[in-house]
Amino acid sequence: MTNANLKPKILLLENIHPIAKERLEAEGFVVDLLTHAPDEAELIKILPPYTAVGIRSKTEITKKVLESLNNLSCIGCFCIGTNQVDLAAAKEKGIAVFNAPHSNTRSVAELVIAEMIALSRQLGDRNSKAHIGEWVKSAEGSKEVRGKTLGIIGYGHIGSQVSVLAEAMGLKVIFFDTVKKLPLGNARSSSHLSELLAESDFVTLHVPEVPETMNMIGKDQLLKMKKGSYLINASRGSVVVIEDLVEALKSKHIAGCAVDVFPVEPASNKEKFVSPLQGLSNVILTPHIGGSTEEAQKSIGAEVAESFRRFLKIGSTSGAVNFPNVDLPVKMGTSRMLNVHKNEPGVLGEINGIISVAGANIEGQYLSTDNRIGYLVMDVHSSQVDLLAAEISKLKRSIRTRVVY
Ligand code: NAI
């Protein structure tokens, strides 16, 4: 099936930021909006005319939904997580899935900076007390952050942003990462986690949730931290052993903590939140809001809309979570054909056989594969592209073929 002449229709669900519709319409796409998260039956009913669908975290795109669709080329998760989509089933159908993993990086970094100062000045407790009429005017235990040492565990997108902001406020920054990272500004890399823990006045966690980071901060690590230091966790709840943190706070070895993520979190704002950290002094608890800002929502809208544009218009899969990533510049004077096929021996030979029989003039050909699929991008002389695409789409192992311009 080729679809070069059809104007792609895009459906955006769950109140995606208006910037996405604005940007996509400016590119000539037809965009429809729905505010709710349709269930499986409704998705099967409404999705067939659409080339792309944008969702947030509540819409579940199951195998059954995917199997019912022949027109859908891509799914955009206008959020960070993608586990609401059956990624493997999407791949088998040749449907690329995009998300926006780094649009909220700055929002998390700013929260961490705010929390360092709040902990250092006991703002949480003093604020609560002032609200109930208690006047606690005292300098005891209150410190500036200037000149203190911040230890960042995980120097990726967020960790490195925190590093830059913290240095601007006069903190010394050290970091620990399992991958060699270029230190920004005057930050210094620690060769061991224990070295970082022993040196830092504040420790902030910015590692991913993987088996190696599960419970990475427990009793032993907390004891290695300086007496009177602070811990901040806005990464994932599984990284810190909460019961050990409670003990370290009660014994005053740790002077306070700010926690945004928990081993078990309420599924919605209607559910009650319970944590052993509740009620302890100088403990800031936030409901996983590190990345929840209006700017991040807008940035997510723009980022995924751009992924749609690049995928639908030039076939770029850069940033797709379930597809080989290919990002090729457009060649003037040619048309581009995209083919997703099963990655089995002989498929490329069959495709090249078709090209050779047609005597087609191929200006550029690029194949990227993973263990299940191959993604072929071919720039062909315009007069031949539709014929080639029609022939290639008939191959038994072709999953999806389209012409983009
Ligand atoms: P990233 O992938 O850019 O950086 C993670 C860094 O951690 C990488 O440099 C990696 O090499 C390093 N790392 C991995 N395993 C490590 C280990 N065992 N020890 C030390 N370093 C290790 O990720 P990004 O975007 O900076 O996100 C970091 C965390 O923040 C993730 O867990 C993410 O889920 C969380 N997050 C939380 C949000 C919130 O609302 N609180 C919002 C956005 C992200």
Tab-separated table of C-alpha atoms and ligand atoms in Angstrom:
chain	number	residue	atom	x	y	z
A	1	MET	CA	0.000	0.000	0.000
A	2	THR	CA	1.365	3.398	-0.850
A	3	ASN	CA	-0.218	6.528	0.531
A	4	ALA	CA	1.757	9.439	-0.916
A	5	ASN	CA	-1.353	11.257	-2.086
A	6	LEU	CA	-3.438	10.865	1.059
A	7	LYS	CA	-3.293	13.647	3.621
A	8	PRO	CA	-2.368	11.802	6.825
A	9	LYS	CA	-4.951	12.065	9.594
A	10	ILE	CA	-3.759	12.239	13.169
A	11	LEU	CA	-5.850	11.653	16.293
A	12	LEU	CA	-4.675	13.199	19.557
A	13	LEU	CA	-6.217	11.834	22.768
A	14	GLU	CA	-6.186	12.723	26.477
A	15	ASN	CA	-5.862	16.531	26.277
A	16	ILE	CA	-2.434	16.631	24.686
A	17	HIS	CA	-0.947	20.137	24.829
A	18	PRO	CA	-2.425	22.341	22.032
A	19	ILE	CA	1.035	23.028	20.607
A	20	ALA	CA	1.005	19.525	19.075
A	21	LYS	CA	-2.166	20.180	17.039
A	22	GLU	CA	-0.887	23.612	16.070
A	23	ARG	CA	2.471	22.301	14.822
A	24	LEU	CA	0.980	19.320	12.990
A	25	GLU	CA	-1.704	21.376	11.251
A	26	ALA	CA	0.952	23.848	10.155
A	27	GLU	CA	2.634	20.882	8.438
A	28	GLY	CA	-0.565	20.092	6.519
A	29	PHE	CA	-1.822	17.138	8.578
A	30	VAL	CA	-5.479	16.774	9.511
A	31	VAL	CA	-5.695	16.642	13.297
A	32	ASP	CA	-8.662	15.473	15.373
A	33	LEU	CA	-8.864	15.747	19.149
A	34	LEU	CA	-10.521	13.729	21.902
A	35	THR	CA	-10.136	14.556	25.547
A	36	HIS	CA	-10.643	11.111	27.091
A	37	ALA	CA	-8.725	7.813	27.023
A	38	PRO	CA	-10.871	5.406	24.944
A	39	ASP	CA	-11.024	1.753	25.955
A	40	GLU	CA	-10.047	-1.138	23.699
A	41	ALA	CA	-13.427	-1.454	21.978
A	42	GLU	CA	-13.658	2.255	21.260
A	43	LEU	CA	-10.096	2.388	19.929
A	44	ILE	CA	-10.850	-0.450	17.517
A	45	LYS	CA	-13.869	1.507	16.309
A	46	ILE	CA	-12.340	4.969	15.947
A	47	LEU	CA	-8.716	4.410	14.907
A	48	PRO	CA	-8.996	2.852	11.390
A	49	PRO	CA	-8.936	6.147	9.425
A	50	TYR	CA	-5.850	7.471	11.235
A	51	THR	CA	-2.205	7.306	10.214
A	52	ALA	CA	-0.967	8.391	13.634
A	53	VAL	CA	-2.373	8.465	17.142
A	54	GLY	CA	-1.109	10.491	20.093
A	55	ILE	CA	-1.781	9.233	23.605
A	56	ARG	CA	-0.686	9.988	27.153
A	57	SER	CA	-0.393	7.476	29.961
A	58	LYS	CA	-4.018	6.328	30.267
A	59	THR	CA	-4.777	4.974	26.779
A	60	GLU	CA	-3.760	1.338	26.432
A	61	ILE	CA	-2.865	0.261	22.929
A	62	THR	CA	-3.119	-3.511	23.125
A	63	LYS	CA	-2.195	-6.228	20.640
A	64	LYS	CA	-5.888	-6.617	19.815
A	65	VAL	CA	-6.168	-2.920	18.945
A	66	LEU	CA	-2.998	-3.046	16.840
A	67	GLU	CA	-4.096	-6.159	14.992
A	68	SER	CA	-7.328	-4.454	13.983
A	69	LEU	CA	-5.497	-1.568	12.252
A	70	ASN	CA	-4.028	-1.457	8.758
A	71	ASN	CA	-3.555	2.249	8.264
A	72	LEU	CA	-1.764	3.255	11.467
A	73	SER	CA	1.945	4.016	10.905
A	74	CYS	CA	2.997	5.497	14.203
A	75	ILE	CA	2.014	6.060	17.829
A	76	GLY	CA	3.209	9.006	19.878
A	77	CYS	CA	3.304	8.667	23.646
A	78	PHE	CA	3.104	12.301	24.780
A	79	CYS	CA	4.786	11.355	28.050
A	80	ILE	CA	7.882	9.493	29.211
A	81	GLY	CA	6.700	5.904	29.666
A	82	THR	CA	5.668	3.614	26.812
A	83	ASN	CA	4.451	0.554	28.700
A	84	GLN	CA	0.816	1.428	27.892
A	85	VAL	CA	1.590	0.291	24.319
A	86	ASP	CA	2.298	-3.305	23.318
A	87	LEU	CA	5.623	-2.362	21.729
A	88	ALA	CA	6.404	-5.812	20.345
A	89	ALA	CA	3.004	-6.105	18.657
A	90	ALA	CA	3.407	-2.585	17.231
A	91	LYS	CA	6.766	-3.553	15.777
A	92	GLU	CA	5.335	-6.717	14.174
A	93	LYS	CA	2.760	-4.474	12.471
A	94	GLY	CA	5.477	-2.048	11.318
A	95	ILE	CA	4.170	0.713	13.587
A	96	ALA	CA	6.823	3.002	15.092
A	97	VAL	CA	6.308	4.233	18.664
A	98	PHE	CA	7.749	7.548	19.861
A	99	ASN	CA	7.877	9.228	23.267
A	100	ALA	CA	9.430	12.321	24.817
A	101	PRO	CA	11.923	11.068	27.367
A	102	HIS	CA	13.796	14.312	27.975
A	103	SER	CA	11.236	17.087	27.673
A	104	ASN	CA	10.948	17.397	31.443
A	105	THR	CA	14.649	17.222	32.276
A	106	ARG	CA	14.911	20.857	33.306
A	107	SER	CA	11.757	20.667	35.443
A	108	VAL	CA	13.240	17.829	37.515
A	109	ALA	CA	16.563	19.634	37.844
A	110	GLU	CA	14.873	22.790	39.123
A	111	LEU	CA	12.888	20.821	41.712
A	112	VAL	CA	16.099	19.267	43.023
A	113	ILE	CA	17.742	22.673	43.382
A	114	ALA	CA	14.694	23.996	45.233
A	115	GLU	CA	14.757	20.983	47.532
A	116	MET	CA	18.419	21.404	48.428
A	117	ILE	CA	17.711	24.880	49.768
A	118	ALA	CA	14.428	23.825	51.369
A	119	LEU	CA	16.170	20.994	53.260
A	120	SER	CA	19.104	23.146	54.264
A	121	ARG	CA	16.768	25.772	55.746
A	122	GLN	CA	14.109	23.300	57.022
A	123	LEU	CA	11.527	25.150	54.976
A	124	GLY	CA	9.019	22.316	54.971
A	125	ASP	CA	8.780	22.093	58.729
A	126	ARG	CA	8.950	25.840	59.370
A	127	ASN	CA	6.239	26.453	56.830
A	128	SER	CA	3.943	23.812	58.367
A	129	LYS	CA	4.557	25.244	61.836
A	130	ALA	CA	3.874	28.821	60.772
A	131	HIS	CA	0.559	27.636	59.302
A	132	ILE	CA	-0.486	26.275	62.676
A	133	GLY	CA	0.659	29.363	64.561
A	134	GLU	CA	4.125	28.221	65.740
A	135	TRP	CA	6.890	30.810	65.381
A	136	VAL	CA	10.253	29.005	65.049
A	137	LYS	CA	12.731	31.826	64.511
A	138	SER	CA	16.147	30.238	64.946
A	139	ALA	CA	19.332	29.823	62.902
A	140	GLU	CA	20.145	26.471	64.455
A	141	GLY	CA	20.711	23.803	61.807
A	142	SER	CA	20.016	26.263	58.969
A	143	LYS	CA	22.794	26.588	56.431
A	144	GLU	CA	23.509	28.184	53.091
A	145	VAL	CA	24.099	25.799	50.202
A	146	ARG	CA	26.985	27.924	48.906
A	147	GLY	CA	30.326	26.157	49.262
A	148	LYS	CA	28.707	22.801	50.111
A	149	THR	CA	29.324	19.638	48.104
A	150	LEU	CA	26.610	18.111	45.972
A	151	GLY	CA	27.050	14.456	44.981
A	152	ILE	CA	25.101	13.466	41.868
A	153	ILE	CA	24.546	9.759	41.241
A	154	GLY	CA	23.753	9.263	37.546
A	155	TYR	CA	25.193	12.053	35.379
A	156	GLY	CA	22.761	11.766	32.475
A	157	HIS	CA	20.278	14.304	31.142
A	158	ILE	CA	18.916	15.350	34.543
A	159	GLY	CA	22.046	14.829	36.636
A	160	SER	CA	24.144	17.009	34.347
A	161	GLN	CA	21.510	19.796	34.365
A	162	VAL	CA	21.479	19.729	38.171
A	163	SER	CA	25.264	19.975	38.030
A	164	VAL	CA	25.202	23.196	35.984
A	165	LEU	CA	22.520	24.843	38.120
A	166	ALA	CA	24.196	23.857	41.398
A	167	GLU	CA	27.582	25.232	40.354
A	168	ALA	CA	25.922	28.517	39.443
A	169	MET	CA	24.840	28.759	43.094
A	170	GLY	CA	28.353	28.142	44.368
A	171	LEU	CA	28.170	24.441	45.230
A	172	LYS	CA	31.050	22.043	44.545
A	173	VAL	CA	29.792	19.214	42.356
A	174	ILE	CA	31.009	15.636	42.263
A	175	PHE	CA	29.282	12.825	40.402
A	176	PHE	CA	29.291	9.080	40.012
A	177	ASP	CA	28.171	7.336	36.835
A	178	THR	CA	28.817	3.828	35.574
A	179	VAL	CA	29.530	5.272	32.114
A	180	LYS	CA	32.427	7.673	31.514
A	181	LYS	CA	30.919	11.172	31.297
A	182	LEU	CA	32.402	14.520	30.407
A	183	PRO	CA	32.291	16.673	33.570
A	184	LEU	CA	30.507	19.996	32.971
A	185	GLY	CA	32.012	23.191	34.373
A	186	ASN	CA	34.151	22.395	37.395
A	187	ALA	CA	32.310	19.188	38.312
A	188	ARG	CA	34.516	16.230	39.173
A	189	SER	CA	33.883	12.562	38.647
A	190	SER	CA	34.155	10.205	41.661
A	191	SER	CA	35.633	6.822	40.925
A	192	HIS	CA	33.551	5.044	43.571
A	193	LEU	CA	30.056	5.477	44.902
A	194	SER	CA	31.366	5.273	48.484
A	195	GLU	CA	33.805	8.120	47.818
A	196	LEU	CA	30.918	10.322	46.635
A	197	LEU	CA	28.746	9.359	49.613
A	198	ALA	CA	31.508	10.196	52.089
A	199	GLU	CA	32.254	13.612	50.575
A	200	SER	CA	28.785	15.023	49.856
A	201	ASP	CA	26.615	17.345	51.929
A	202	PHE	CA	23.734	16.593	49.548
A	203	VAL	CA	23.305	13.384	47.556
A	204	THR	CA	20.854	13.403	44.666
A	205	LEU	CA	19.850	10.344	42.656
A	206	HIS	CA	19.344	10.446	38.887
A	207	VAL	CA	19.774	6.851	37.780
A	208	PRO	CA	17.336	4.795	35.688
A	209	GLU	CA	15.246	1.978	37.099
A	210	VAL	CA	17.247	-1.098	36.118
A	211	PRO	CA	18.162	-4.243	38.105
A	212	GLU	CA	21.558	-2.715	39.061
A	213	THR	CA	19.956	0.351	40.656
A	214	MET	CA	17.339	-1.592	42.641
A	215	ASN	CA	17.900	-0.793	46.355
A	216	MET	CA	21.204	0.869	45.488
A	217	ILE	CA	20.843	3.179	48.515
A	218	GLY	CA	20.254	1.084	51.646
A	219	LYS	CA	21.598	0.935	55.195
A	220	ASP	CA	25.290	0.537	54.213
A	221	GLN	CA	25.245	3.437	51.752
A	222	LEU	CA	23.310	5.692	54.131
A	223	LEU	CA	25.879	5.019	56.865
A	224	LYS	CA	28.643	5.979	54.436
A	225	MET	CA	27.011	9.382	53.929
A	226	LYS	CA	28.299	12.266	56.064
A	227	LYS	CA	26.514	12.763	59.384
A	228	GLY	CA	24.023	15.594	58.914
A	229	SER	CA	23.883	15.288	55.123
A	230	TYR	CA	20.739	15.184	52.982
A	231	LEU	CA	19.345	12.739	50.420
A	232	ILE	CA	17.175	13.668	47.430
A	233	ASN	CA	15.445	11.057	45.286
A	234	ALA	CA	13.528	12.167	42.205
A	235	SER	CA	14.587	9.152	40.112
A	236	ARG	CA	12.623	5.982	40.841
A	237	GLY	CA	11.153	4.613	44.071
A	238	SER	CA	12.951	1.275	43.801
A	239	VAL	CA	16.397	2.895	44.105
A	240	VAL	CA	16.185	3.630	47.877
A	241	VAL	CA	15.311	1.202	50.679
A	242	ILE	CA	12.709	3.354	52.403
A	243	GLU	CA	12.798	1.523	55.756
A	244	ASP	CA	16.596	2.051	55.957
A	245	LEU	CA	16.129	5.720	55.123
A	246	VAL	CA	13.554	6.028	57.918
A	247	GLU	CA	16.081	4.540	60.374
A	248	ALA	CA	18.836	6.889	59.197
A	249	LEU	CA	16.497	9.887	59.653
A	250	LYS	CA	15.315	8.791	63.085
A	251	SER	CA	18.921	8.319	64.257
A	252	LYS	CA	19.686	11.856	62.899
A	253	HIS	CA	22.550	10.469	60.811
A	254	ILE	CA	20.705	11.886	57.801
A	255	ALA	CA	19.433	15.412	58.512
A	256	GLY	CA	16.572	15.324	56.031
A	257	CYS	CA	15.433	14.089	52.684
A	258	ALA	CA	13.266	15.047	49.749
A	259	VAL	CA	11.504	12.170	48.022
A	260	ASP	CA	9.399	12.494	44.877
A	261	VAL	CA	9.179	8.819	43.893
A	262	PHE	CA	8.139	5.811	45.949
A	263	PRO	CA	8.257	2.013	45.727
A	264	VAL	CA	4.446	2.028	45.619
A	265	GLU	CA	2.632	5.090	44.319
A	266	PRO	CA	-1.117	5.761	44.160
A	267	ALA	CA	-2.501	4.984	40.710
A	268	SER	CA	-4.531	8.199	40.683
A	269	ASN	CA	-5.104	11.396	42.661
A	270	LYS	CA	-8.150	9.733	44.240
A	271	GLU	CA	-6.109	7.021	45.974
A	272	LYS	CA	-4.610	7.597	49.421
A	273	PHE	CA	-0.838	7.918	49.693
A	274	VAL	CA	0.860	6.029	52.514
A	275	SER	CA	4.592	6.021	53.308
A	276	PRO	CA	6.743	5.240	56.379
A	277	LEU	CA	8.392	8.633	55.730
A	278	GLN	CA	5.230	10.518	56.665
A	279	GLY	CA	5.425	12.591	59.837
A	280	LEU	CA	9.233	12.645	60.136
A	281	SER	CA	10.983	15.973	60.586
A	282	ASN	CA	12.703	17.723	57.667
A	283	VAL	CA	11.277	15.272	55.177
A	284	ILE	CA	9.785	16.701	51.981
A	285	LEU	CA	7.391	14.352	50.215
A	286	THR	CA	6.047	15.197	46.758
A	287	PRO	CA	3.667	13.169	44.569
A	288	HIS	CA	6.015	12.313	41.641
A	289	ILE	CA	5.863	15.844	40.267
A	290	GLY	CA	9.518	16.267	39.319
A	291	GLY	CA	8.674	16.509	35.633
A	292	SER	CA	5.149	17.889	36.015
A	293	THR	CA	5.249	21.470	34.801
A	294	GLU	CA	3.346	23.349	32.128
A	295	GLU	CA	6.625	23.947	30.296
A	296	ALA	CA	7.371	20.215	30.254
A	297	GLN	CA	3.869	19.454	28.886
A	298	LYS	CA	4.386	21.991	26.115
A	299	SER	CA	7.827	20.687	25.362
A	300	ILE	CA	6.479	17.110	25.215
A	301	GLY	CA	3.750	18.282	22.784
A	302	ALA	CA	6.322	19.907	20.531
A	303	GLU	CA	8.820	17.030	20.757
A	304	VAL	CA	6.405	14.243	19.790
A	305	ALA	CA	4.757	16.393	17.097
A	306	GLU	CA	8.224	16.832	15.593
A	307	SER	CA	8.816	13.060	15.714
A	308	PHE	CA	5.510	12.569	13.856
A	309	ARG	CA	6.488	15.155	11.246
A	310	ARG	CA	9.898	13.633	10.622
A	311	PHE	CA	8.546	10.098	10.501
A	312	LEU	CA	5.540	10.820	8.303
A	313	LYS	CA	7.311	13.230	5.958
A	314	ILE	CA	10.818	11.810	5.618
A	315	GLY	CA	10.665	8.403	7.316
A	316	SER	CA	13.010	9.311	10.176
A	317	THR	CA	12.685	6.869	13.072
A	318	SER	CA	15.144	8.711	15.283
A	319	GLY	CA	13.932	8.376	18.878
A	320	ALA	CA	11.494	5.521	18.138
A	321	VAL	CA	11.497	3.076	21.047
A	322	ASN	CA	10.627	-0.077	19.092
A	323	PHE	CA	12.241	0.498	15.688
A	324	PRO	CA	15.756	0.614	14.258
A	325	ASN	CA	16.703	4.314	14.395
A	326	VAL	CA	17.314	5.822	10.951
A	327	ASP	CA	17.618	9.525	10.221
A	328	LEU	CA	18.648	10.341	6.665
A	329	PRO	CA	18.767	13.747	4.985
A	330	VAL	CA	16.380	14.314	2.106
A	331	LYS	CA	17.889	13.977	-1.399
A	332	MET	CA	16.727	16.639	-3.845
A	333	GLY	CA	15.078	15.407	-7.032
A	334	THR	CA	14.213	11.957	-5.699
A	335	SER	CA	11.243	10.304	-4.041
A	336	ARG	CA	11.551	8.282	-0.875
A	337	MET	CA	10.098	4.846	-0.328
A	338	LEU	CA	10.016	3.243	3.096
A	339	ASN	CA	9.623	-0.452	3.671
A	340	VAL	CA	9.310	-2.395	6.898
A	341	HIS	CA	9.860	-6.125	6.473
A	342	LYS	CA	10.459	-9.241	8.525
A	343	ASN	CA	14.167	-9.585	9.188
A	344	GLU	CA	14.642	-12.982	7.574
A	345	PRO	CA	17.381	-14.186	5.232
A	346	GLY	CA	16.813	-13.324	1.564
A	347	VAL	CA	14.366	-10.407	1.931
A	348	LEU	CA	16.831	-7.787	0.702
A	349	GLY	CA	17.685	-10.062	-2.244
A	350	GLU	CA	13.992	-10.158	-3.206
A	351	ILE	CA	13.728	-6.378	-2.956
A	352	ASN	CA	16.863	-5.848	-5.013
A	353	GLY	CA	15.515	-8.333	-7.576
A	354	ILE	CA	12.445	-6.100	-8.051
A	355	ILE	CA	14.651	-3.037	-8.402
A	356	SER	CA	16.857	-4.751	-10.955
A	357	VAL	CA	13.912	-6.014	-13.064
A	358	ALA	CA	12.429	-2.487	-13.064
A	359	GLY	CA	15.818	-1.070	-14.066
A	360	ALA	CA	15.193	1.542	-11.368
A	361	ASN	CA	17.588	4.332	-10.700
A	362	ILE	CA	18.336	4.117	-6.968
A	363	GLU	CA	19.923	7.293	-5.630
A	364	GLY	CA	20.341	6.013	-2.108
A	365	GLN	CA	19.450	2.921	-0.116
A	366	TYR	CA	19.826	2.384	3.591
A	367	LEU	CA	18.818	-0.652	5.625
A	368	SER	CA	18.724	-0.868	9.395
A	369	THR	CA	17.648	-4.026	11.179
A	370	ASP	CA	16.977	-5.440	14.604
A	371	ASN	CA	16.214	-9.043	15.523
A	372	ARG	CA	12.596	-8.870	14.228
A	373	ILE	CA	12.355	-6.285	11.461
A	374	GLY	CA	14.306	-4.489	8.771
A	375	TYR	CA	13.641	-0.826	7.961
A	376	LEU	CA	14.606	0.108	4.423
A	377	VAL	CA	14.826	3.696	3.217
A	378	MET	CA	15.217	4.096	-0.535
A	379	ASP	CA	15.596	7.314	-2.532
A	380	VAL	CA	14.451	6.608	-6.061
A	381	HIS	CA	13.903	8.595	-9.239
A	382	SER	CA	10.368	9.968	-8.826
A	383	SER	CA	8.868	8.389	-11.950
A	384	GLN	CA	9.659	4.898	-10.653
A	385	VAL	CA	8.795	5.110	-6.988
A	386	ASP	CA	5.110	4.122	-7.051
A	387	LEU	CA	5.740	1.121	-9.272
A	388	LEU	CA	8.558	-0.113	-7.050
A	389	ALA	CA	6.577	0.449	-3.859
A	390	ALA	CA	3.604	-1.463	-5.276
A	391	GLU	CA	5.807	-4.433	-6.208
A	392	ILE	CA	7.747	-4.444	-2.948
A	393	SER	CA	4.573	-4.225	-0.860
A	394	LYS	CA	3.385	-7.482	-2.499
A	395	LEU	CA	6.327	-9.459	-1.074
A	396	LYS	CA	5.147	-11.973	1.525
A	397	ARG	CA	7.601	-10.706	4.110
A	398	SER	CA	6.860	-7.021	3.568
A	399	ILE	CA	4.991	-5.608	6.555
A	400	ARG	CA	4.414	-2.044	5.409
A	401	THR	CA	5.506	0.034	2.442
A	402	ARG	CA	4.859	3.703	1.887
A	403	VAL	CA	6.040	6.575	-0.261
A	404	VAL	CA	6.632	9.805	1.600
A	405	TYR	CA	7.328	12.347	-1.116
B	1	NAI	P1	19.511	9.379	31.648
B	1	NAI	O1	19.387	8.043	31.015
B	1	NAI	O2	19.781	10.562	30.796
B	1	NAI	O3	20.653	9.318	32.780
B	1	NAI	C1	20.803	8.258	33.670
B	1	NAI	C2	22.295	8.163	34.017
B	1	NAI	O4	22.452	7.191	35.044
B	1	NAI	C3	23.157	7.710	32.842
B	1	NAI	O5	24.233	8.591	32.674
B	1	NAI	C4	23.606	6.322	33.248
B	1	NAI	O6	24.885	5.983	32.729
B	1	NAI	C5	23.629	6.450	34.758
B	1	NAI	N1	23.582	5.170	35.465
B	1	NAI	C6	22.919	4.043	35.123
B	1	NAI	N2	23.100	3.098	36.059
B	1	NAI	C7	23.889	3.652	37.005
B	1	NAI	C8	24.426	3.168	38.235
B	1	NAI	N3	24.170	1.911	38.665
B	1	NAI	N4	25.206	3.999	38.953
B	1	NAI	C9	25.480	5.262	38.517
B	1	NAI	N5	24.993	5.762	37.355
B	1	NAI	C10	24.208	4.969	36.627
B	1	NAI	O7	18.189	9.568	32.493
B	1	NAI	P2	17.521	10.938	32.965
B	1	NAI	O8	16.640	11.450	31.901
B	1	NAI	O9	18.568	11.804	33.505
B	1	NAI	O10	16.567	10.380	34.123
B	1	NAI	C11	17.114	9.914	35.357
B	1	NAI	C12	16.012	9.348	36.241
B	1	NAI	O11	15.028	10.346	36.499
B	1	NAI	C13	15.243	8.164	35.667
B	1	NAI	O12	15.073	7.204	36.684
B	1	NAI	C14	13.911	8.732	35.332
B	1	NAI	O13	12.909	7.743	35.402
B	1	NAI	C15	13.740	9.759	36.422
B	1	NAI	N6	12.755	10.815	36.120
B	1	NAI	C16	11.930	11.226	37.120
B	1	NAI	C17	10.987	12.209	36.893
B	1	NAI	C18	10.105	12.676	38.005
B	1	NAI	O14	9.015	13.186	37.735
B	1	NAI	N7	10.531	12.580	39.244
B	1	NAI	C19	10.801	12.812	35.571
B	1	NAI	C20	11.786	12.379	34.595
B	1	NAI	C21	12.696	11.390	34.878
